PDB file of N, CA and C in Angstrom:
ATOM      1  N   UNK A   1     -27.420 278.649  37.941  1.00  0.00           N
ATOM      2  CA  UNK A   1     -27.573 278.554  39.394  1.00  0.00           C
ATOM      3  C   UNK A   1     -26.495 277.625  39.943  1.00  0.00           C
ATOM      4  N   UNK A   2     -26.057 277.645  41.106  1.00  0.00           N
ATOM      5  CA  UNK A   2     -25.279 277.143  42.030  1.00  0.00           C
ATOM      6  C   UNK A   2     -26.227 275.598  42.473  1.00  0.00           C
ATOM      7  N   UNK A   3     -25.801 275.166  42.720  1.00  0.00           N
ATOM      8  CA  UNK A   3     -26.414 273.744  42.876  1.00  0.00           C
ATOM      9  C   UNK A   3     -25.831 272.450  43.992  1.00  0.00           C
ATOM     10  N   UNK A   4     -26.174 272.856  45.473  1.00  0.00           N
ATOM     11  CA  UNK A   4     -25.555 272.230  46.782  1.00  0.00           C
ATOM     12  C   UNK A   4     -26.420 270.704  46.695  1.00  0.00           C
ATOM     13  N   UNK A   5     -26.097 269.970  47.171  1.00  0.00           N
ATOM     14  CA  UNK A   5     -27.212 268.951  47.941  1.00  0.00           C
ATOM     15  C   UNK A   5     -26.855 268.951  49.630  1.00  0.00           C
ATOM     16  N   UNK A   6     -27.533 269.043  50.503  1.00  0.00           N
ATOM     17  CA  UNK A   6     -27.348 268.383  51.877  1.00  0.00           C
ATOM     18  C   UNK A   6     -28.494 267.908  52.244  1.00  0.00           C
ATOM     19  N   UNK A   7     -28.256 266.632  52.434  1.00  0.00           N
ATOM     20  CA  UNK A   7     -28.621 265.828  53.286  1.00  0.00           C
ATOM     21  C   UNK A   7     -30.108 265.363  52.011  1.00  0.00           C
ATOM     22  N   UNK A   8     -31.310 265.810  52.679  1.00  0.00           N
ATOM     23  CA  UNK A   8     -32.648 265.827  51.836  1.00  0.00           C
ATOM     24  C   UNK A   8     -32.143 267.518  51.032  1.00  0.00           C
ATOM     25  N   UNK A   9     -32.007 268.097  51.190  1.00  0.00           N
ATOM     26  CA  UNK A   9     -32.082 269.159  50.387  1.00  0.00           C
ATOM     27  C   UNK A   9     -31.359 269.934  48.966  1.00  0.00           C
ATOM     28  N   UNK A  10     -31.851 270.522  48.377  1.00  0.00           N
ATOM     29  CA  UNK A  10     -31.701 271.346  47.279  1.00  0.00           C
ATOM     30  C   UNK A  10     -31.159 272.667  47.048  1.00  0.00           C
ATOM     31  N   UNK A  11     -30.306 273.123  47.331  1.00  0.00           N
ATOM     32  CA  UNK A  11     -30.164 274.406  47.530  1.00  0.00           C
ATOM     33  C   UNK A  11     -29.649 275.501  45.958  1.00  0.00           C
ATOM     34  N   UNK A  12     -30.140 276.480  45.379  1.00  0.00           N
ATOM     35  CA  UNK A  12     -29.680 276.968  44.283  1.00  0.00           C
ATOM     36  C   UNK A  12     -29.261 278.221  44.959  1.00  0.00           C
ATOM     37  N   UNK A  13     -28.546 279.255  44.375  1.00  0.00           N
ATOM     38  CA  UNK A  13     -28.129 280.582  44.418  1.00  0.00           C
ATOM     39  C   UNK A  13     -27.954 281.295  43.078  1.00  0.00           C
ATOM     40  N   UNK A  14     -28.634 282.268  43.103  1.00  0.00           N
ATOM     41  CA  UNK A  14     -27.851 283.015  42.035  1.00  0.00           C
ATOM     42  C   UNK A  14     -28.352 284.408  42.159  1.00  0.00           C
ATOM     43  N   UNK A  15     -28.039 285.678  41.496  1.00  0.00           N
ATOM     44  CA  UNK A  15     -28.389 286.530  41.583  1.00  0.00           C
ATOM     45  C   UNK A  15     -29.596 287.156  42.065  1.00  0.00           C
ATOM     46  N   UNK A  16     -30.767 286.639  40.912  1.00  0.00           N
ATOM     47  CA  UNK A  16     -31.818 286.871  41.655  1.00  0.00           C
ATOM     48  C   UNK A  16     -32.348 285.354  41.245  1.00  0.00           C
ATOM     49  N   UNK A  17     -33.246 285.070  42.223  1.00  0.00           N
ATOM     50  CA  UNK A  17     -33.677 283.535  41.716  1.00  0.00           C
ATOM     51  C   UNK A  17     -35.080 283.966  40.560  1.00  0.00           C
ATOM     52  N   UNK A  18     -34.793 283.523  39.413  1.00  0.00           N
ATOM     53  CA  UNK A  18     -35.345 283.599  38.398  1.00  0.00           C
ATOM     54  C   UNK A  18     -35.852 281.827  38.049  1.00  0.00           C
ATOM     55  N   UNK A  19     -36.911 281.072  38.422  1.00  0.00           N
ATOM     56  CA  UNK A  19     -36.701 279.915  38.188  1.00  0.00           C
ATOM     57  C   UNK A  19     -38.129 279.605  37.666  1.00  0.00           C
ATOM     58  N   UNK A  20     -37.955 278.875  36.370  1.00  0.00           N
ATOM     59  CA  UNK A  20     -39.431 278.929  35.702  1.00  0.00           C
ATOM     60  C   UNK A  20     -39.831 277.548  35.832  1.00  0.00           C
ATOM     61  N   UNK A  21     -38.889 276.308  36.159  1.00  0.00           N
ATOM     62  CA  UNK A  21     -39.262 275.145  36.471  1.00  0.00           C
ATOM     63  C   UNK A  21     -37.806 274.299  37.384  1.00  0.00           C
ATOM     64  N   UNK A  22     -38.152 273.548  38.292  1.00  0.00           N
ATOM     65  CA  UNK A  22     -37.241 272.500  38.680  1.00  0.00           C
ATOM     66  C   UNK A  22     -37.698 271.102  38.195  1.00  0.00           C
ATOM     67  N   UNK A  23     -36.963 270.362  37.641  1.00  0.00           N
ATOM     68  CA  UNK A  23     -37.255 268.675  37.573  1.00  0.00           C
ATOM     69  C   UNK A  23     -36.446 267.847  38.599  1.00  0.00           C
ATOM     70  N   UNK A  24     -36.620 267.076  39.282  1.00  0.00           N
ATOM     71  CA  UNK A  24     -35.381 266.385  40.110  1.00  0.00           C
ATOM     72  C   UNK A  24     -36.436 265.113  39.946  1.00  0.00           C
ATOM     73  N   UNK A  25     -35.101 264.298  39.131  1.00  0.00           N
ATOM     74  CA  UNK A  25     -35.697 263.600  38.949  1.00  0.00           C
ATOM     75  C   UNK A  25     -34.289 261.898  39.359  1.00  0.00           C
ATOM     76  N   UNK A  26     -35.916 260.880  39.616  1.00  0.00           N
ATOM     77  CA  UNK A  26     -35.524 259.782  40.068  1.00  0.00           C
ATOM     78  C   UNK A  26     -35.505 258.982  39.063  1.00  0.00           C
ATOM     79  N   UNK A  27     -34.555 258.215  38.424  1.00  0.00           N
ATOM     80  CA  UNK A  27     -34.979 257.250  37.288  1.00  0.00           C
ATOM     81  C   UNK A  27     -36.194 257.916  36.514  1.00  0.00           C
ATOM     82  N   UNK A  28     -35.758 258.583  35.843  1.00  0.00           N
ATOM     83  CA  UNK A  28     -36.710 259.544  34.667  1.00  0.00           C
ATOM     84  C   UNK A  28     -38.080 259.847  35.696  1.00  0.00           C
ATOM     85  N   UNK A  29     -38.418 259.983  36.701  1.00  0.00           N
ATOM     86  CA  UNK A  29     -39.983 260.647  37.503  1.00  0.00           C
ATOM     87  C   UNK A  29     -39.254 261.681  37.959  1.00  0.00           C
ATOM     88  N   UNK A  30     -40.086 262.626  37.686  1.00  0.00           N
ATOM     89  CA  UNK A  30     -39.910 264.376  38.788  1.00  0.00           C
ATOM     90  C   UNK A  30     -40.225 263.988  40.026  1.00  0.00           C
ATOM     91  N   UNK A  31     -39.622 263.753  40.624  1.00  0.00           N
ATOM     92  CA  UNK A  31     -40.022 263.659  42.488  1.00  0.00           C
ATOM     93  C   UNK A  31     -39.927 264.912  42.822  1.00  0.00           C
ATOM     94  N   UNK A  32     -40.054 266.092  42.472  1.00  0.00           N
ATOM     95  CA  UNK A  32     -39.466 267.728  42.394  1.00  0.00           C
ATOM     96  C   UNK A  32     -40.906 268.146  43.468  1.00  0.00           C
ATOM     97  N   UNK A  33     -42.343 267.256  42.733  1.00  0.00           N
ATOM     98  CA  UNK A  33     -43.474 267.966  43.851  1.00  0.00           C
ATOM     99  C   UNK A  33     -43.261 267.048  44.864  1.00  0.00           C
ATOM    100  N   UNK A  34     -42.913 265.937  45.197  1.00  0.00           N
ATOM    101  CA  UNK A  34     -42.811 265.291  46.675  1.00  0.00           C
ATOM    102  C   UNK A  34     -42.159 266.230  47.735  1.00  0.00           C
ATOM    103  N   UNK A  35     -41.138 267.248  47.197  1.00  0.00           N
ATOM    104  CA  UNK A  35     -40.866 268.647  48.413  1.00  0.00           C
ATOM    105  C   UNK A  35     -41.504 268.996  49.059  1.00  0.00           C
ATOM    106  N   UNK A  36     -41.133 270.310  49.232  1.00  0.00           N
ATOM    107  CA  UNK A  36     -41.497 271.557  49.923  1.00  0.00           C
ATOM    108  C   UNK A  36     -40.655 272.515  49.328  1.00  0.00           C
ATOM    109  N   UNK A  37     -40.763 273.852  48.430  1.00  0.00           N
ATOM    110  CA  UNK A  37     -40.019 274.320  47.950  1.00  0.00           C
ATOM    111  C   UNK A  37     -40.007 276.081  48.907  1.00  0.00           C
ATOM    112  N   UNK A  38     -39.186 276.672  48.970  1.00  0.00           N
ATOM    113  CA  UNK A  38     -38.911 277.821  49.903  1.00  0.00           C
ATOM    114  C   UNK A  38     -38.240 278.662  49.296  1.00  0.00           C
ATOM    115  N   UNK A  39     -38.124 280.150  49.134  1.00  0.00           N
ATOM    116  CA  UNK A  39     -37.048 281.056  48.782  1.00  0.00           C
ATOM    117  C   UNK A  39     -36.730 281.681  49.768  1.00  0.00           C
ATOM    118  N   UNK A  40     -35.752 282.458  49.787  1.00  0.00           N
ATOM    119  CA  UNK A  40     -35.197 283.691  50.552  1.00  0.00           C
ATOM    120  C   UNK A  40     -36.477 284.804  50.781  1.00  0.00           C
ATOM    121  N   UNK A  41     -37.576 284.954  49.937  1.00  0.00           N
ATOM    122  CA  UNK A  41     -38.135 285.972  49.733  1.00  0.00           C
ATOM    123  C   UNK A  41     -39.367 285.768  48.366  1.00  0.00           C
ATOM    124  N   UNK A  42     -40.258 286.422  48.319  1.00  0.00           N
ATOM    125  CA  UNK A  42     -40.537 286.443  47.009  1.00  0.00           C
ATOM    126  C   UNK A  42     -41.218 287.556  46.600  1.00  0.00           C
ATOM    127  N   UNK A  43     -40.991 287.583  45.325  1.00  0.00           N
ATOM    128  CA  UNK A  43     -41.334 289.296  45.083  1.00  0.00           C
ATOM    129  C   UNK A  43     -42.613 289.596  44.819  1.00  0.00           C
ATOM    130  N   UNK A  44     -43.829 288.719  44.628  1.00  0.00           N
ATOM    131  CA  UNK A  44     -45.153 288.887  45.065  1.00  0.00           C
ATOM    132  C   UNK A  44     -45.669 287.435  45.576  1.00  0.00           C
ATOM    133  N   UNK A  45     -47.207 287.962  45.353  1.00  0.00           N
ATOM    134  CA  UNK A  45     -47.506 286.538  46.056  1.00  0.00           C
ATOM    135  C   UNK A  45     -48.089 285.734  45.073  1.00  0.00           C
ATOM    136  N   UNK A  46     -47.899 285.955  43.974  1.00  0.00           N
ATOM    137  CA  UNK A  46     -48.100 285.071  42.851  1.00  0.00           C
ATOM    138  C   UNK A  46     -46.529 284.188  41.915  1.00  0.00           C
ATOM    139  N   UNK A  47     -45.189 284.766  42.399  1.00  0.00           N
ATOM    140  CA  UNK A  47     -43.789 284.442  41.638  1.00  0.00           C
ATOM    141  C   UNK A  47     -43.335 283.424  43.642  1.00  0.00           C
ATOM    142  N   UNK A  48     -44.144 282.670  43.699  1.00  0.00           N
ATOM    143  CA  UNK A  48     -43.510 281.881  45.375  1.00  0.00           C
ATOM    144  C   UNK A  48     -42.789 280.559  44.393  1.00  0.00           C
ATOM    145  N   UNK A  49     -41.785 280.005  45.625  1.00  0.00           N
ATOM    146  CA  UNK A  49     -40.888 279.041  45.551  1.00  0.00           C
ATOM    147  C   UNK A  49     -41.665 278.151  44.446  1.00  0.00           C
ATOM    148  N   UNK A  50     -43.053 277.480  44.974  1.00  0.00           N
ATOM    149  CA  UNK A  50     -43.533 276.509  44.679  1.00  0.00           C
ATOM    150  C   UNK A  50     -43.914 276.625  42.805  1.00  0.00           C
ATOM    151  N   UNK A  51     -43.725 277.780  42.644  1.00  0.00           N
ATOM    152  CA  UNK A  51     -44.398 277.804  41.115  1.00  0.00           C
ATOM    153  C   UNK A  51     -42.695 277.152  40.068  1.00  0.00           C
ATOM    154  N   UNK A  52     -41.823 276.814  40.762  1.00  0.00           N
ATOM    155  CA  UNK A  52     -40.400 276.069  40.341  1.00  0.00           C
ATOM    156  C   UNK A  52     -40.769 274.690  40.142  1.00  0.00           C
ATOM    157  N   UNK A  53     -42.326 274.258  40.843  1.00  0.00           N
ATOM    158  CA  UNK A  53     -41.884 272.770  41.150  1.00  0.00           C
ATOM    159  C   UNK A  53     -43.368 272.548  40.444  1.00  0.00           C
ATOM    160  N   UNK A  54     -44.085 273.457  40.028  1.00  0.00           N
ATOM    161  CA  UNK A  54     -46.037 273.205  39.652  1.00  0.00           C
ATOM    162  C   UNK A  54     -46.018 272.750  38.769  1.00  0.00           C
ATOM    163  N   UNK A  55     -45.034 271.498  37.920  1.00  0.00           N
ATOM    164  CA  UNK A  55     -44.889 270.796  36.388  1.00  0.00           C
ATOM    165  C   UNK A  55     -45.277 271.820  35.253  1.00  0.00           C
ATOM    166  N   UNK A  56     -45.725 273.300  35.323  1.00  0.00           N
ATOM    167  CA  UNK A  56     -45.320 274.615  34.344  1.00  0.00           C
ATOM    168  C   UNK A  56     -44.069 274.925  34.152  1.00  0.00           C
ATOM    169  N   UNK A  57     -43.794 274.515  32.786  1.00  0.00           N
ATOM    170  CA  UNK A  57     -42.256 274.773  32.234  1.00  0.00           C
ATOM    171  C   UNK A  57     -42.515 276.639  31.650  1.00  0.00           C
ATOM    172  N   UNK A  58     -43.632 276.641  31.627  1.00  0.00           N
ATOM    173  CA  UNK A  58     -43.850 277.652  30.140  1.00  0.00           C
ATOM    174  C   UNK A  58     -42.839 279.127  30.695  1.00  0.00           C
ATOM    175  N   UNK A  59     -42.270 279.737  31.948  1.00  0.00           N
ATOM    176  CA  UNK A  59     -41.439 280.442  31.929  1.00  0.00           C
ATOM    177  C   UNK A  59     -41.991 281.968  31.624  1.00  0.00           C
ATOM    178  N   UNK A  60     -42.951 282.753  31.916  1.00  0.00           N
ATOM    179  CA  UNK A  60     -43.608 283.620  31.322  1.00  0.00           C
ATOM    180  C   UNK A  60     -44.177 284.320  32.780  1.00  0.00           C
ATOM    181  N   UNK A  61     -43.756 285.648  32.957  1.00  0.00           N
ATOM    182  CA  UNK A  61     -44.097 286.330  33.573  1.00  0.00           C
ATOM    183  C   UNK A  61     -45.709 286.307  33.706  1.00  0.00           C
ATOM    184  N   UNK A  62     -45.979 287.029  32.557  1.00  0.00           N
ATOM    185  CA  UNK A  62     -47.502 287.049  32.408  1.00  0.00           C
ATOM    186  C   UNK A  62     -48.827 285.711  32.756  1.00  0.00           C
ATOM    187  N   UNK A  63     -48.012 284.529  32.781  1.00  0.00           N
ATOM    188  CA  UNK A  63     -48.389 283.395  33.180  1.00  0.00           C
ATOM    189  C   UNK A  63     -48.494 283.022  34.392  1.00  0.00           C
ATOM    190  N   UNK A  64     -47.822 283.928  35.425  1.00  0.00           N
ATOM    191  CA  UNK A  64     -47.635 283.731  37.120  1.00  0.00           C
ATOM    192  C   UNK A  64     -46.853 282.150  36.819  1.00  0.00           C
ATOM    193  N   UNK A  65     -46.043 281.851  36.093  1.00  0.00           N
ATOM    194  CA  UNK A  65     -45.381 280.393  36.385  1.00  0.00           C
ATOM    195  C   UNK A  65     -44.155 280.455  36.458  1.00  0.00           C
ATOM    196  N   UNK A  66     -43.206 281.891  37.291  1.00  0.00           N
ATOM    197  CA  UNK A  66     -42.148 281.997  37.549  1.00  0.00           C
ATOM    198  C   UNK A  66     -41.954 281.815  38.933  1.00  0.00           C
ATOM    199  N   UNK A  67     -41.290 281.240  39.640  1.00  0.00           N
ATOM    200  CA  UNK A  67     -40.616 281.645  41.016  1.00  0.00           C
ATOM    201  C   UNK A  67     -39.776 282.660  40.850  1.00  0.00           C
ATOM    202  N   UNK A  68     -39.662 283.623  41.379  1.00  0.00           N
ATOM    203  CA  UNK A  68     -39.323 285.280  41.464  1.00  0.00           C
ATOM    204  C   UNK A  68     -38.817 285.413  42.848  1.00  0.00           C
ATOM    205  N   UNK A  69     -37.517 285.901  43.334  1.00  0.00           N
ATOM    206  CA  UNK A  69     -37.005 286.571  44.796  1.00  0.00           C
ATOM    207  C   UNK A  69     -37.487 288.420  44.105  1.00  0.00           C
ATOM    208  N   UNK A  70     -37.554 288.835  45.695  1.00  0.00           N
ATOM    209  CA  UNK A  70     -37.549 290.283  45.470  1.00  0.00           C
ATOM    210  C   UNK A  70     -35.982 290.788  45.636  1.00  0.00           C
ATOM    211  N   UNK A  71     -35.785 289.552  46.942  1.00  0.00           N
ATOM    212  CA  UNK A  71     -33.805 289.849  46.604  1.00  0.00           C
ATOM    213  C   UNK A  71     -32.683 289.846  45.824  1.00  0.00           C
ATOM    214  N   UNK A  72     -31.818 290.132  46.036  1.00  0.00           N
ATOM    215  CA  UNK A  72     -31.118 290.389  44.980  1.00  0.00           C
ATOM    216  C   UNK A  72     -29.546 290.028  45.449  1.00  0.00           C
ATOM    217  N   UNK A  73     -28.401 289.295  44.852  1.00  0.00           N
ATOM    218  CA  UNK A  73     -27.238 289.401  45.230  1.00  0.00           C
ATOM    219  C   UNK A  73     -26.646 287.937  45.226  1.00  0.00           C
ATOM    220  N   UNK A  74     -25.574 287.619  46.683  1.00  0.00           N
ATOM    221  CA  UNK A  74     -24.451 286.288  45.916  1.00  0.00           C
ATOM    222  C   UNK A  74     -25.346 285.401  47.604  1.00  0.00           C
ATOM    223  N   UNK A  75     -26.353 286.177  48.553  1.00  0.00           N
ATOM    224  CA  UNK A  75     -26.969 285.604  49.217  1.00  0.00           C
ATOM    225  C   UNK A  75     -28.609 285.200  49.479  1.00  0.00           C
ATOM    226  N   UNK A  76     -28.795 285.174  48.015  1.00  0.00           N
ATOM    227  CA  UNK A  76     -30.169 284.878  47.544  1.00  0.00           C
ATOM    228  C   UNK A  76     -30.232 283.446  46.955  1.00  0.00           C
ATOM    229  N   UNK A  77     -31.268 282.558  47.972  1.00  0.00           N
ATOM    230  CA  UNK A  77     -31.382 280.893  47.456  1.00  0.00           C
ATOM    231  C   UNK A  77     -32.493 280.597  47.366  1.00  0.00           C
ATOM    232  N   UNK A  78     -32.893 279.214  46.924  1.00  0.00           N
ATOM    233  CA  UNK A  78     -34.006 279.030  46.731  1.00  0.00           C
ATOM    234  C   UNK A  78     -33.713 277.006  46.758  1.00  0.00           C
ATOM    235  N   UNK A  79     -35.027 276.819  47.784  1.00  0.00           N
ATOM    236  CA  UNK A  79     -34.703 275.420  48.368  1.00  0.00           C
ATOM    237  C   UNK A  79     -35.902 274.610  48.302  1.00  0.00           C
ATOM    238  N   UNK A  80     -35.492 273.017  48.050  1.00  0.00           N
ATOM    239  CA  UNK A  80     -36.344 272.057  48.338  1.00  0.00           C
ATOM    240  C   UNK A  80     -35.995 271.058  49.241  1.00  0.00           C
ATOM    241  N   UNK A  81     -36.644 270.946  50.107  1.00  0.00           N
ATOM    242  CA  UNK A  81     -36.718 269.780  50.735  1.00  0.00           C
ATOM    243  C   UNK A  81     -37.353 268.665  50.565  1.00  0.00           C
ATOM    244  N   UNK A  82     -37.313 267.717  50.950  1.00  0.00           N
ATOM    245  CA  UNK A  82     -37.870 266.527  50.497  1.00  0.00           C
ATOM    246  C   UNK A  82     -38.367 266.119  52.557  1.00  0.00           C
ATOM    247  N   UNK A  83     -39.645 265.137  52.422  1.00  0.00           N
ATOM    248  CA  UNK A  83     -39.791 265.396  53.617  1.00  0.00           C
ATOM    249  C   UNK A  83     -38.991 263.478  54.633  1.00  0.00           C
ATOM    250  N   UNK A  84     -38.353 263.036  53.336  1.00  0.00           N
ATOM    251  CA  UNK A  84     -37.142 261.976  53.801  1.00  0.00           C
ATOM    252  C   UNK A  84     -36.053 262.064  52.774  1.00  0.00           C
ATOM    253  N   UNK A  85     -35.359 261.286  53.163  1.00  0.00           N
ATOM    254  CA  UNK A  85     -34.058 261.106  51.849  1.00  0.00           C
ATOM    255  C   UNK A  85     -34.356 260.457  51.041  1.00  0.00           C
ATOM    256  N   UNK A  86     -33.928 261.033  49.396  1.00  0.00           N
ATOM    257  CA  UNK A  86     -34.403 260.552  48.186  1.00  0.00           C
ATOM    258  C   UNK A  86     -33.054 260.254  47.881  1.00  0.00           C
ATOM    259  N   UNK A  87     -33.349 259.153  46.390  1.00  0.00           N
ATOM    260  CA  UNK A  87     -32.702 259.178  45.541  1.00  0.00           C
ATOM    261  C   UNK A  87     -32.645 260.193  44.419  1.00  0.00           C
ATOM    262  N   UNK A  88     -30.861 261.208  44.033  1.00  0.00           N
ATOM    263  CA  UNK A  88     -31.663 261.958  42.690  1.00  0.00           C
ATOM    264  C   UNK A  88     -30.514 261.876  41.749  1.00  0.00           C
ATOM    265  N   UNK A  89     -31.418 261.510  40.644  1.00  0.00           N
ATOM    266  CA  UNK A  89     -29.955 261.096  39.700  1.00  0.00           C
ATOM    267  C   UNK A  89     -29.824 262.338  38.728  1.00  0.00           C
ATOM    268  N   UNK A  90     -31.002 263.097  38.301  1.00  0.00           N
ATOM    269  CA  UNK A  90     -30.398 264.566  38.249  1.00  0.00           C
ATOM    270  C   UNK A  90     -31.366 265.754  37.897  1.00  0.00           C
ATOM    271  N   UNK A  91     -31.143 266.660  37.926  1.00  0.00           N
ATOM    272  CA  UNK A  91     -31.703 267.653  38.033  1.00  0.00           C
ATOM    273  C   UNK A  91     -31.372 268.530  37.135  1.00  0.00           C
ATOM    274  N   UNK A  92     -32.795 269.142  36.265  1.00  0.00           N
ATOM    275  CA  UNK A  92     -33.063 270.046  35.222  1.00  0.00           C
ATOM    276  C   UNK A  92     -33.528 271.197  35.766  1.00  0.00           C
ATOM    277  N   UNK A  93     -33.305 272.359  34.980  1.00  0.00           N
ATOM    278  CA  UNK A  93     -33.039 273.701  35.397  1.00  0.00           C
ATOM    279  C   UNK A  93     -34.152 274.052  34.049  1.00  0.00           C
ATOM    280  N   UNK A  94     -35.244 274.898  34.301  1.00  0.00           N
ATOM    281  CA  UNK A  94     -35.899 275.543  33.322  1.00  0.00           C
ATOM    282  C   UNK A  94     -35.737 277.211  33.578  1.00  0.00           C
ATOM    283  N   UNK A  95     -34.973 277.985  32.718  1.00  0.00           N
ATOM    284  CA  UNK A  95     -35.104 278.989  33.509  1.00  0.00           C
ATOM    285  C   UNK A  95     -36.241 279.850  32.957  1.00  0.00           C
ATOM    286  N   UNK A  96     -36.709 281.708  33.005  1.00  0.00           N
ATOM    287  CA  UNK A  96     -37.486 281.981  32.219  1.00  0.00           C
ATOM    288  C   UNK A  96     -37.547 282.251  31.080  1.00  0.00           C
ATOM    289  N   UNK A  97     -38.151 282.302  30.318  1.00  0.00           N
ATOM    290  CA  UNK A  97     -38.429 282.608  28.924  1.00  0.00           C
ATOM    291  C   UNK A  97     -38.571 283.988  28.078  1.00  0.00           C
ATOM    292  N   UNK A  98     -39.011 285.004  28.900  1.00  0.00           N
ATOM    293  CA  UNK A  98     -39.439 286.042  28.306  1.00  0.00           C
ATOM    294  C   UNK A  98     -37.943 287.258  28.372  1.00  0.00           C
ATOM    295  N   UNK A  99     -37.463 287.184  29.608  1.00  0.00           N
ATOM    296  CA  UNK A  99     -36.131 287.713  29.406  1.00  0.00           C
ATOM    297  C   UNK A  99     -35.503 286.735  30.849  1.00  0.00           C
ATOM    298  N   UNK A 100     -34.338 287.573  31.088  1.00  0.00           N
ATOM    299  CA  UNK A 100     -33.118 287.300  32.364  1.00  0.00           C
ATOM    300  C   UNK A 100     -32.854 286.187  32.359  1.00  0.00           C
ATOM    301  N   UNK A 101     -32.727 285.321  31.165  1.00  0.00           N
ATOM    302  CA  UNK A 101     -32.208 283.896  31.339  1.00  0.00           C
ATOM    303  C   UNK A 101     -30.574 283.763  31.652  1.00  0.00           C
ATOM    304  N   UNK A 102     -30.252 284.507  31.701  1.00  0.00           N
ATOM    305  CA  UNK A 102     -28.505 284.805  31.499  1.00  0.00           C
ATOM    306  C   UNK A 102     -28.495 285.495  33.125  1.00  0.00           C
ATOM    307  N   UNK A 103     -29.275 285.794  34.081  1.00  0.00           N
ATOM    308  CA  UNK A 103     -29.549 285.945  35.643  1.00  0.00           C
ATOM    309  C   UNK A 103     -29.052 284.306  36.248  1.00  0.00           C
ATOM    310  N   UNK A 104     -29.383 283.412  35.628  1.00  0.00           N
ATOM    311  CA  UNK A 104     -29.411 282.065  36.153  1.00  0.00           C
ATOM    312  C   UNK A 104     -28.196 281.674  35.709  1.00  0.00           C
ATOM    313  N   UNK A 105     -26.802 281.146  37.018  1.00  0.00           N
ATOM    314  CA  UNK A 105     -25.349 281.006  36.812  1.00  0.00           C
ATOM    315  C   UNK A 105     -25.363 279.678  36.653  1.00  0.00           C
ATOM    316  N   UNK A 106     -24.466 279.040  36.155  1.00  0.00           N
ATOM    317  CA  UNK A 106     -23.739 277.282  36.793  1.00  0.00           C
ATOM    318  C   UNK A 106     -23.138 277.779  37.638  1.00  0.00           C
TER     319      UNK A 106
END
């Protein structure tokens, strides 16, 4: 994934957003649920933004613990906000497990 910061926010891109966990983390704590996490879209109502940030690494379709777009392409993102400005010293990428891990770019 592509990886912006502005301002409070998080921004990823990639093909399709395939994202099985976010960590953003402050001095080793996930501040990742202090967000609000958002996609472009999502392809049901069980694969939403927020299942990136629900501390489920496990990556498994069958688990509903993917964030999933139904979109597709180089204008498909997927965002967190924070609801002030944080500190983030860095950020881990879990992608999924069962296949399309190679969907998710640097």
């Amino acid at each position: 994934c592509g990886v912006f910061r502005i301002g409070t926010m998080a921004v990823f891109d990639t093909v399709f957003c395939l994202l099985a966990a976010i960590s953003i983390a402050a001095t080793y704590e996930n501040i990742a649920r202090l967000g609000t996490a958002s996609q472009i879209d999502d392809w049901d109502h069980l694969r939403t933004a927020d299942k990136a940030i629900d501390g489920n690494r496990a990556g498994l379709w069958d688990q509903n613990s993917i964030a999933h777009t139904k979109s597709h392409g180089s204008d498909v993102w997927w965002k967190l906000t924070f609801p002030k400005p944080v500190y983030i010293d860095h950020i881990m990428i879990w992608p999924r497990t069962d296949c399309c891990c190679t969907d998710i770019r640097e």
